[in-house]
Short mmCIF file of C-alpha atoms in Angstrom, two decimals:
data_model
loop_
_atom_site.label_atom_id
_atom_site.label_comp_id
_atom_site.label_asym_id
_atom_site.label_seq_id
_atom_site.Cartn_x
_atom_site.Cartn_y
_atom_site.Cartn_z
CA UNK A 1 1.83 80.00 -68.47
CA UNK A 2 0.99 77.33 -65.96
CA UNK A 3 2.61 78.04 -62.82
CA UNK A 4 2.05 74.69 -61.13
CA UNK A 5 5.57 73.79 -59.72
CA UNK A 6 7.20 77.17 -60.01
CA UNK A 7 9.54 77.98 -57.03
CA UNK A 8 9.25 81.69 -56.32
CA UNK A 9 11.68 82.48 -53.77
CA UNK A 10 10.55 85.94 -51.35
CA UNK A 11 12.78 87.57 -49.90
CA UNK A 12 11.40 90.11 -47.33
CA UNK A 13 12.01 90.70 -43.83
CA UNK A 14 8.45 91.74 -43.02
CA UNK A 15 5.98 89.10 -42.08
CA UNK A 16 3.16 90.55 -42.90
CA UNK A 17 4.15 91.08 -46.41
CA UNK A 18 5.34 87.37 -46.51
CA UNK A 19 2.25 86.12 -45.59
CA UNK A 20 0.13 88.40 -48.52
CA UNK A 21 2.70 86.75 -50.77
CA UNK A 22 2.41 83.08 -49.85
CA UNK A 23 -1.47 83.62 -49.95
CA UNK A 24 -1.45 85.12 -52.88
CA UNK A 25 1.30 83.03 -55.12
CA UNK A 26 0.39 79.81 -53.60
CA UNK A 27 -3.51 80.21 -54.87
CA UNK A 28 -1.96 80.28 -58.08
CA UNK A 29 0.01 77.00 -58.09
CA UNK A 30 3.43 79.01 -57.15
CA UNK A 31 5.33 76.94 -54.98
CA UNK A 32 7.20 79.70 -52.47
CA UNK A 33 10.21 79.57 -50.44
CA UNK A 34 11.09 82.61 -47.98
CA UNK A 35 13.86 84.31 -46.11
CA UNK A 36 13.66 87.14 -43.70
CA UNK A 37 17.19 88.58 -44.52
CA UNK A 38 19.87 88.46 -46.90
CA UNK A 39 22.05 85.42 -45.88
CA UNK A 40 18.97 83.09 -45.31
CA UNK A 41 18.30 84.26 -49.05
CA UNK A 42 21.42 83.07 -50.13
CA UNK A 43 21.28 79.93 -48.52
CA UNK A 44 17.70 79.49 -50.26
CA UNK A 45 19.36 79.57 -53.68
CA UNK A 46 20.46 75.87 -53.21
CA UNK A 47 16.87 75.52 -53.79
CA UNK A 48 17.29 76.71 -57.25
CA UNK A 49 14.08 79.05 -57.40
CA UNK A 50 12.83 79.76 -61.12
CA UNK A 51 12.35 83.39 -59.81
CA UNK A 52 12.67 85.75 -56.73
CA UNK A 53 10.82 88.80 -55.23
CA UNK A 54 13.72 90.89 -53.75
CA UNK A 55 12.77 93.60 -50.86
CA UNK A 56 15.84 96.09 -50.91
CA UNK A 57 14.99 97.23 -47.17
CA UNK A 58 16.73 94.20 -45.56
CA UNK A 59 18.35 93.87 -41.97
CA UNK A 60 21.63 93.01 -42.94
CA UNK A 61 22.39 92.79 -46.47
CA UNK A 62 21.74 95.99 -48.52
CA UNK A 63 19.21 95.18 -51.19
CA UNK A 64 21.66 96.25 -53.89
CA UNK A 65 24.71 94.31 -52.77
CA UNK A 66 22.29 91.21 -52.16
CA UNK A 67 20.81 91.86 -55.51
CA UNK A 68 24.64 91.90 -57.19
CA UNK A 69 25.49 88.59 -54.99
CA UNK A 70 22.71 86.66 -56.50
CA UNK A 71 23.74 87.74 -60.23
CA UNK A 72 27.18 86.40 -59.22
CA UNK A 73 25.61 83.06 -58.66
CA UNK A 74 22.71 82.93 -61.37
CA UNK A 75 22.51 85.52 -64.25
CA UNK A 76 19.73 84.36 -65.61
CA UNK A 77 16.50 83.83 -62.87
CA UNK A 78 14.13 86.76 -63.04
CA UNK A 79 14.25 89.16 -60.01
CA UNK A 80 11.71 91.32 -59.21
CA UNK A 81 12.44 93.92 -56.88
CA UNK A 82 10.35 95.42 -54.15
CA UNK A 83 10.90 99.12 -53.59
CA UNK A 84 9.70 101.84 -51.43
CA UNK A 85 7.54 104.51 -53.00
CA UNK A 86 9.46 107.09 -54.68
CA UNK A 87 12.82 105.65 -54.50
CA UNK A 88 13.26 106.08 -57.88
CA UNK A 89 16.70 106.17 -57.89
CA UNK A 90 16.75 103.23 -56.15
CA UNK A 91 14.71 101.69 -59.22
CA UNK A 92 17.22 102.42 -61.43
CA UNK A 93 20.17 101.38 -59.48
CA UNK A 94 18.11 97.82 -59.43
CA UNK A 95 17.35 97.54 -62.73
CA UNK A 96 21.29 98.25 -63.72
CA UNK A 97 22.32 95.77 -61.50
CA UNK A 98 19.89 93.15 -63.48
CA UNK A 99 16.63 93.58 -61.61
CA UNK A 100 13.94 92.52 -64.65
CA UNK A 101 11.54 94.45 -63.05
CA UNK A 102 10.33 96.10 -59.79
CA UNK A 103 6.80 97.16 -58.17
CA UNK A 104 6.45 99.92 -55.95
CA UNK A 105 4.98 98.92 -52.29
CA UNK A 106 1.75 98.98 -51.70
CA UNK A 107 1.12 96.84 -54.74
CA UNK A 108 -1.61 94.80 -55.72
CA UNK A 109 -1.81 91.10 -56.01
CA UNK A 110 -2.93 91.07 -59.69
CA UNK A 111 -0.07 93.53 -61.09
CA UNK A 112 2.29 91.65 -59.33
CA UNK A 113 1.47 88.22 -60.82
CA UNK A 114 1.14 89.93 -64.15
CA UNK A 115 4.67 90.85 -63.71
CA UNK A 116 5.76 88.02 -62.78
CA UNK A 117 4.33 85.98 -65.84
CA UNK A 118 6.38 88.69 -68.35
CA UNK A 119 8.93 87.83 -66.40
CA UNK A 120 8.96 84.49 -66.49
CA UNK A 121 7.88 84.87 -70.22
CA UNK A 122 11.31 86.75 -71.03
CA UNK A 123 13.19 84.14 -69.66
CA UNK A 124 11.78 81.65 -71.75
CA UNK A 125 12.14 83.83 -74.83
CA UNK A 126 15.86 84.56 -74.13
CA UNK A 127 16.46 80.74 -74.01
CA UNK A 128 14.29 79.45 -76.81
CA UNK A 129 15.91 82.52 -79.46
CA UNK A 130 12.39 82.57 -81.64
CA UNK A 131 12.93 84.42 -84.87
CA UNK A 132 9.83 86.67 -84.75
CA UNK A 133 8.23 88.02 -82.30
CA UNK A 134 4.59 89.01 -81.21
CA UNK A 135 2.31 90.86 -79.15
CA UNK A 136 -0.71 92.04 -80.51
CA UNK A 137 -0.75 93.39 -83.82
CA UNK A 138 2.83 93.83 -83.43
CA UNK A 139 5.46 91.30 -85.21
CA UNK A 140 8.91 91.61 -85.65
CA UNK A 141 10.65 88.95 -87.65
CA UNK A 142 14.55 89.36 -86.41
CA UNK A 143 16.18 87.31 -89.34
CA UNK A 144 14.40 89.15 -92.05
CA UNK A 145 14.51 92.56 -90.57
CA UNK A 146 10.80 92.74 -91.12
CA UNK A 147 8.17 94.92 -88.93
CA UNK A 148 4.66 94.80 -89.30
CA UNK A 149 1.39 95.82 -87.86
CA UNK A 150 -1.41 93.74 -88.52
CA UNK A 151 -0.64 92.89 -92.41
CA UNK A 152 0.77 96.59 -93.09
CA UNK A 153 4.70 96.46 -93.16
CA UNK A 154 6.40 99.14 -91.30
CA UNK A 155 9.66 100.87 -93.04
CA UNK A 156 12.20 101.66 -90.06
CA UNK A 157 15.15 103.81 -90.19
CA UNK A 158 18.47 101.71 -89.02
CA UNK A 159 18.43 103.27 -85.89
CA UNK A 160 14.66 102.74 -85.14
CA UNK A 161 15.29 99.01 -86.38
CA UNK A 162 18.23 98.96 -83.60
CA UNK A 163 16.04 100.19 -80.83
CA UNK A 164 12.66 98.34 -81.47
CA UNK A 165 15.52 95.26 -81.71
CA UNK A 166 16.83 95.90 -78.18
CA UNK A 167 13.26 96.18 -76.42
CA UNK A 168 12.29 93.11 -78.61
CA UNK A 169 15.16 90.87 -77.30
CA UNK A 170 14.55 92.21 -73.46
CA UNK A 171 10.61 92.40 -73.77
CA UNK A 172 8.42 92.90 -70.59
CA UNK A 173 11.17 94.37 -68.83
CA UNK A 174 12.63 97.35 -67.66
CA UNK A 175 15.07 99.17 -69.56
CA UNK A 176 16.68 102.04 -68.07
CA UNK A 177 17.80 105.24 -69.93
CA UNK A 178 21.42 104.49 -69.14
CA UNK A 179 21.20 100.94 -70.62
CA UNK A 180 19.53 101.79 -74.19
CA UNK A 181 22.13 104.97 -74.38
CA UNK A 182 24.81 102.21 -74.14
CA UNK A 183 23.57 100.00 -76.42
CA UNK A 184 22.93 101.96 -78.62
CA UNK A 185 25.09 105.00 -78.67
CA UNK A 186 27.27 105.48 -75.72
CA UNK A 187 25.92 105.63 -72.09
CA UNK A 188 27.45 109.63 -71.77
CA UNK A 189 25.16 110.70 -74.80
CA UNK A 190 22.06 113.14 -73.99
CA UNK A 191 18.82 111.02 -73.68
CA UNK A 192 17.14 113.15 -75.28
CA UNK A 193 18.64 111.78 -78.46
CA UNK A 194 16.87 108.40 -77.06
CA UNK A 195 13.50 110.29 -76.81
CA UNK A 196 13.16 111.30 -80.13
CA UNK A 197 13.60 107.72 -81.35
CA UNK A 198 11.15 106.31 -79.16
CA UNK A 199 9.03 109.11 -80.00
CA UNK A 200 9.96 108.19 -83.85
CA UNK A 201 9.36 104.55 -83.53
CA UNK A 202 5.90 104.99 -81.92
CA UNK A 203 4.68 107.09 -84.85
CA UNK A 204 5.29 104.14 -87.00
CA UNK A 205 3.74 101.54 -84.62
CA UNK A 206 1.68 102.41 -82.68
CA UNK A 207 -2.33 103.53 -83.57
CA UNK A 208 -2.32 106.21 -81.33
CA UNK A 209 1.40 107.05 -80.54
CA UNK A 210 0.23 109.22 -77.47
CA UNK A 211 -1.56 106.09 -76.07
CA UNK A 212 1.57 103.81 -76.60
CA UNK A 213 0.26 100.22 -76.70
CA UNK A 214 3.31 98.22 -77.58
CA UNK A 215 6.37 100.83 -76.40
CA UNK A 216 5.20 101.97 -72.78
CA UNK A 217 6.93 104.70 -70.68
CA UNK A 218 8.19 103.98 -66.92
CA UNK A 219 7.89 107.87 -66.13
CA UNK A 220 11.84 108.77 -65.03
CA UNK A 221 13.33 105.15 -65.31
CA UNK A 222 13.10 104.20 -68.91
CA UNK A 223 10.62 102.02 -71.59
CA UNK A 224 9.06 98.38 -71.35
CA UNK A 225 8.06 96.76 -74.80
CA UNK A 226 4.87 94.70 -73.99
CA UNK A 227 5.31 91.44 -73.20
CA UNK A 228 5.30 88.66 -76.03
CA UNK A 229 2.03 87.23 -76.17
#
């Protein structure tokens, strides 16, 4: 995906980390905008970014309730959210609130603009509705029902179909525990139910379902299907 002409928007209210960003989006043809708190970030949105980097450890706008704000004005730009190490809760809470993804400070320059690009690739998938889906030797035709890896067709159970159908329609991001229990059951069921499906599901698609390629594990958060390619 080219990124010339891409407004990123940062929101962070240390410099230092401002500055890595700017050097390391602009290189790649990201056009950035920053603010230091939470109303400056609002303001920014006039600006219409195509996607923003949210730091939850603001001055004087809670990360969350910022986060929330911003959904009120645009459902649909990607946010990635910057989190402190181990607040996994915190993760969560983001990703409920419609976070597409977060990355765990310190992070590295090439993860993040990887994320970013599944990001940004979601978005475009969401709005341009294609009928089958790919990544890898993974396909997934939606209006036929039809699975396959490589040429080999793969026979799902309903319920498997249902699941690998949610992760298809939100691939490359984050979905929490909480979210596929509610989609597909009812948020109060045990997700343990939702482990043996996912466990189920990679045993039909994956080569080596305890090296998931396609259906990957965010350890106490919830799964990511790869991105489309």
């Amino acid at each position: 995906m080219n990124a010339s002409a891409i407004k990123v928007l940062v929101i962070d209210d240390e410099p230092p980390i401002r500055k890595l960003l700017r050097m390391g989006l602009s290189t790649q043809g990201y056009d950035i905008i920053e603010a230091s708190n939470g109303k400056l970030a609002l303001e920014k949105l006039a600006e219409e970014p195509a996607l923003i980097i949210l730091d939850l450890g603001l001055p004087d706008i809670q990360g969350h309730d910022l986060l929330q704000m911003i959904r009120a004005r645009n459902d649909s730009v990607p946010i990635v959210v910057l989190s402190s190490r181990g607040d996994e809760a915190g993760k969560v809470q983001a990703l409920d609130l419609g976070a597409d993804d977060y990355l765990t400070k310190p992070f590295g320059m090439d993860e993040l603009l990887a994320r970013l690009r599944a990001a940004l690739r979601h978005q475009l998938q969401v709005h341009g509705e294609r009928p089958v889906f790919r990544t890898g030797e993974l396909s997934v035709d939606l209006v036929r029902r039809i699975v396959k890896v490589g040429e080999r067709e793969v026979k799902l159970s309903p319920k498997e179909y249902d699941l690998l159908r949610v992760l298809v329609q939100h691939a490359g991001k984050v979905l929490t525990h909480r979210f596929l229990l509610k989609e597909l059951w009812d948020e109060l069921t045990d997700a343990q139910y939702l482990r043996v499906y996912v466990r189920q599901l990679r045993q039909k698609i994956e080569l080596d379902p305890e090296r998931p390629q396609f259906v990957l594990t965010e350890t106490g958060i919830g799964y990511r299907l790869r991105a489309p390619d």
